[in-house]
Coordinates of C-alpha atoms in Angstrom, one line a residue:
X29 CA -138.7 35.8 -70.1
X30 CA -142.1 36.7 -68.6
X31 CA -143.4 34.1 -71.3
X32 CA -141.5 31.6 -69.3
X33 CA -142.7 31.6 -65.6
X34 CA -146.1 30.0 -65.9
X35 CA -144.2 26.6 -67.7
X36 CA -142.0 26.7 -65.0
X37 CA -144.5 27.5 -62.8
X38 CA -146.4 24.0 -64.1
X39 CA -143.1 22.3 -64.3
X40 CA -142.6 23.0 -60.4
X41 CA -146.1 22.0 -59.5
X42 CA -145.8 19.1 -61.6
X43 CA -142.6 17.8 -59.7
X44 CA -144.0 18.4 -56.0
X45 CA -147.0 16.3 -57.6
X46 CA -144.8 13.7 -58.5
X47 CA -142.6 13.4 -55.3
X48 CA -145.3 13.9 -53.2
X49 CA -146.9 10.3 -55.3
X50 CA -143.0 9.0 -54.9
X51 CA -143.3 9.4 -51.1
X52 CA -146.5 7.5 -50.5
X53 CA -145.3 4.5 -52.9
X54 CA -142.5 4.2 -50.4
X55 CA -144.3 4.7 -47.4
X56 CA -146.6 2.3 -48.8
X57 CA -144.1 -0.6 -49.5
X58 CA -144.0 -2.9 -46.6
X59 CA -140.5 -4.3 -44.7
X60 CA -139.4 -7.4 -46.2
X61 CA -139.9 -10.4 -43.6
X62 CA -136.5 -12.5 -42.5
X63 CA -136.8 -15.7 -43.6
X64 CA -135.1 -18.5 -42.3
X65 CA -134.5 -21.4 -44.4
X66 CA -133.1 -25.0 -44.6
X67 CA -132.7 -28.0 -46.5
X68 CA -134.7 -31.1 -45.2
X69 CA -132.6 -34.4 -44.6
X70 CA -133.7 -37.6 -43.8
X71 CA -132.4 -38.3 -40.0
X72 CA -132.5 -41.5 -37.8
X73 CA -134.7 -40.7 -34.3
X74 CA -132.6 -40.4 -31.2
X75 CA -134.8 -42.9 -29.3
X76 CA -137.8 -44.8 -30.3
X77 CA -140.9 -43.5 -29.2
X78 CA -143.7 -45.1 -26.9
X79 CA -146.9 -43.9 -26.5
X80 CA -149.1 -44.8 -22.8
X81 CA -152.2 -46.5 -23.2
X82 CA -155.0 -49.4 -22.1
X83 CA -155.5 -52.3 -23.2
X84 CA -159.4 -53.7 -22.9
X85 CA -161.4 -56.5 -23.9
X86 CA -163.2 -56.7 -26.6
X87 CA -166.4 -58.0 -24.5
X88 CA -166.6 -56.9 -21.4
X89 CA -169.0 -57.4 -18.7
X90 CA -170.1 -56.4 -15.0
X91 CA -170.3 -59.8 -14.1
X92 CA -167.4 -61.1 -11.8
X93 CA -166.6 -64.4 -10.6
X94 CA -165.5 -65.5 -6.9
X95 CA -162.1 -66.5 -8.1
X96 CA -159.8 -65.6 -11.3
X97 CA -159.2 -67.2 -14.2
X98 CA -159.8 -67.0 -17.6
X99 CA -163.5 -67.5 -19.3
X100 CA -163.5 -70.9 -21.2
X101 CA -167.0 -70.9 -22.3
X102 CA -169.3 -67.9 -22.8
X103 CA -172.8 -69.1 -23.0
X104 CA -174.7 -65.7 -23.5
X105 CA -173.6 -62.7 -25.7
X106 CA -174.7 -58.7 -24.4
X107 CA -178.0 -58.1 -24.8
X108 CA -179.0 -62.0 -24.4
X109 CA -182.1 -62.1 -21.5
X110 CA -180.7 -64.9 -18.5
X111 CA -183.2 -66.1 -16.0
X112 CA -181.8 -66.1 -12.5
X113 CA -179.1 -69.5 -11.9
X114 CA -178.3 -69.7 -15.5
X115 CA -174.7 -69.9 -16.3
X116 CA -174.0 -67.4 -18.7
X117 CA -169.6 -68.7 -18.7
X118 CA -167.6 -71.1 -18.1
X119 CA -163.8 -70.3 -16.1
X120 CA -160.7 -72.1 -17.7
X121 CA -160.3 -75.6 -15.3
X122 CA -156.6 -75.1 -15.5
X123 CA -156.0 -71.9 -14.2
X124 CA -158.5 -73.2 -11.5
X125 CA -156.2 -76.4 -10.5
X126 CA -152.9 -74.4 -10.7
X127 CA -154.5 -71.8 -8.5
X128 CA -155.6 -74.4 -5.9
X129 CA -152.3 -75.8 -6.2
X130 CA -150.5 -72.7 -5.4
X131 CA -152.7 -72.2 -2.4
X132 CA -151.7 -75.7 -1.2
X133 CA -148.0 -75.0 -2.0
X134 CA -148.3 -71.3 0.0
X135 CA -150.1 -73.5 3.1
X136 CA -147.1 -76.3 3.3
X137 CA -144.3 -73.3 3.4
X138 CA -146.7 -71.6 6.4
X139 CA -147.0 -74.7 8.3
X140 CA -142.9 -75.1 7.8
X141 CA -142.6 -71.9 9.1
X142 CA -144.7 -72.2 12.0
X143 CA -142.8 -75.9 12.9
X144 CA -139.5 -74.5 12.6
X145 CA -140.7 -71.8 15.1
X146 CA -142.3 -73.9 17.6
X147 CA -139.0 -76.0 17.6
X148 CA -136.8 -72.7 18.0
X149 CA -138.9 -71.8 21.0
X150 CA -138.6 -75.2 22.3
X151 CA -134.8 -74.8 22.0
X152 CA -134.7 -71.4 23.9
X153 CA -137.2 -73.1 26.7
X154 CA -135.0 -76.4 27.5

């Protein structure tokens, strides 16, 4: 029996190798990650969406005119040398008349205003 105690000896030391191997794998072994998954689906938008934003002129300049309207004519392009006097655009005639137009129209209703007054005040004197 004596001839036995050194295999088991081995055996045992053999074993604690083992489980003491067994051990780190599983400390080793990471937790498995939740994963949450769907299907995709095609879905209509709840509104549409709209985006902010300016809108600007292809050419623009620095230049300015004494009254609005838009350019009809532009006789130089950027980077074109102008001598002082030359016209370098042209306004749109018609915005031009219908602004002169409205002006007229805005001085009529002022001068109805101020007749219609002077005859209430007339009125309230008498």
């Amino acid at each position: 029996m004596a001839h036995h105690g050194p295999t088991l000896l081995i055996l045992a030391l053999a074993a604690s190798l083992l489980a003491a191997g067994c051990r780190e794998q599983v400390q080793a072994v990471e937790r498995p990650v939740a994963v949450r998954v769907s299907a995709a689906r095609m879905e209509a938008l709840a509104a549409p969406e709209s985006y902010a934003g300016t809108i600007r002129a292809r050419v623009e300049t620095d230049l300015g005119f004494q009254v609005a309207g838009k350019i009809a004519r532009r006789l130089a392009d950027v980077g074109t040398r102008v001598e002082k006097g030359q016209v370098v655009a042209e306004l749109d005639a018609v915005d031009l008349r219908l602004d002169a137009e409205a002006k007229e129209a805005d001085l009529r209703a002022a001068l109805a205003v101020r007749d219609q007054a002077e005859a209430a005040e007339r009125r309230v004197a008498a």
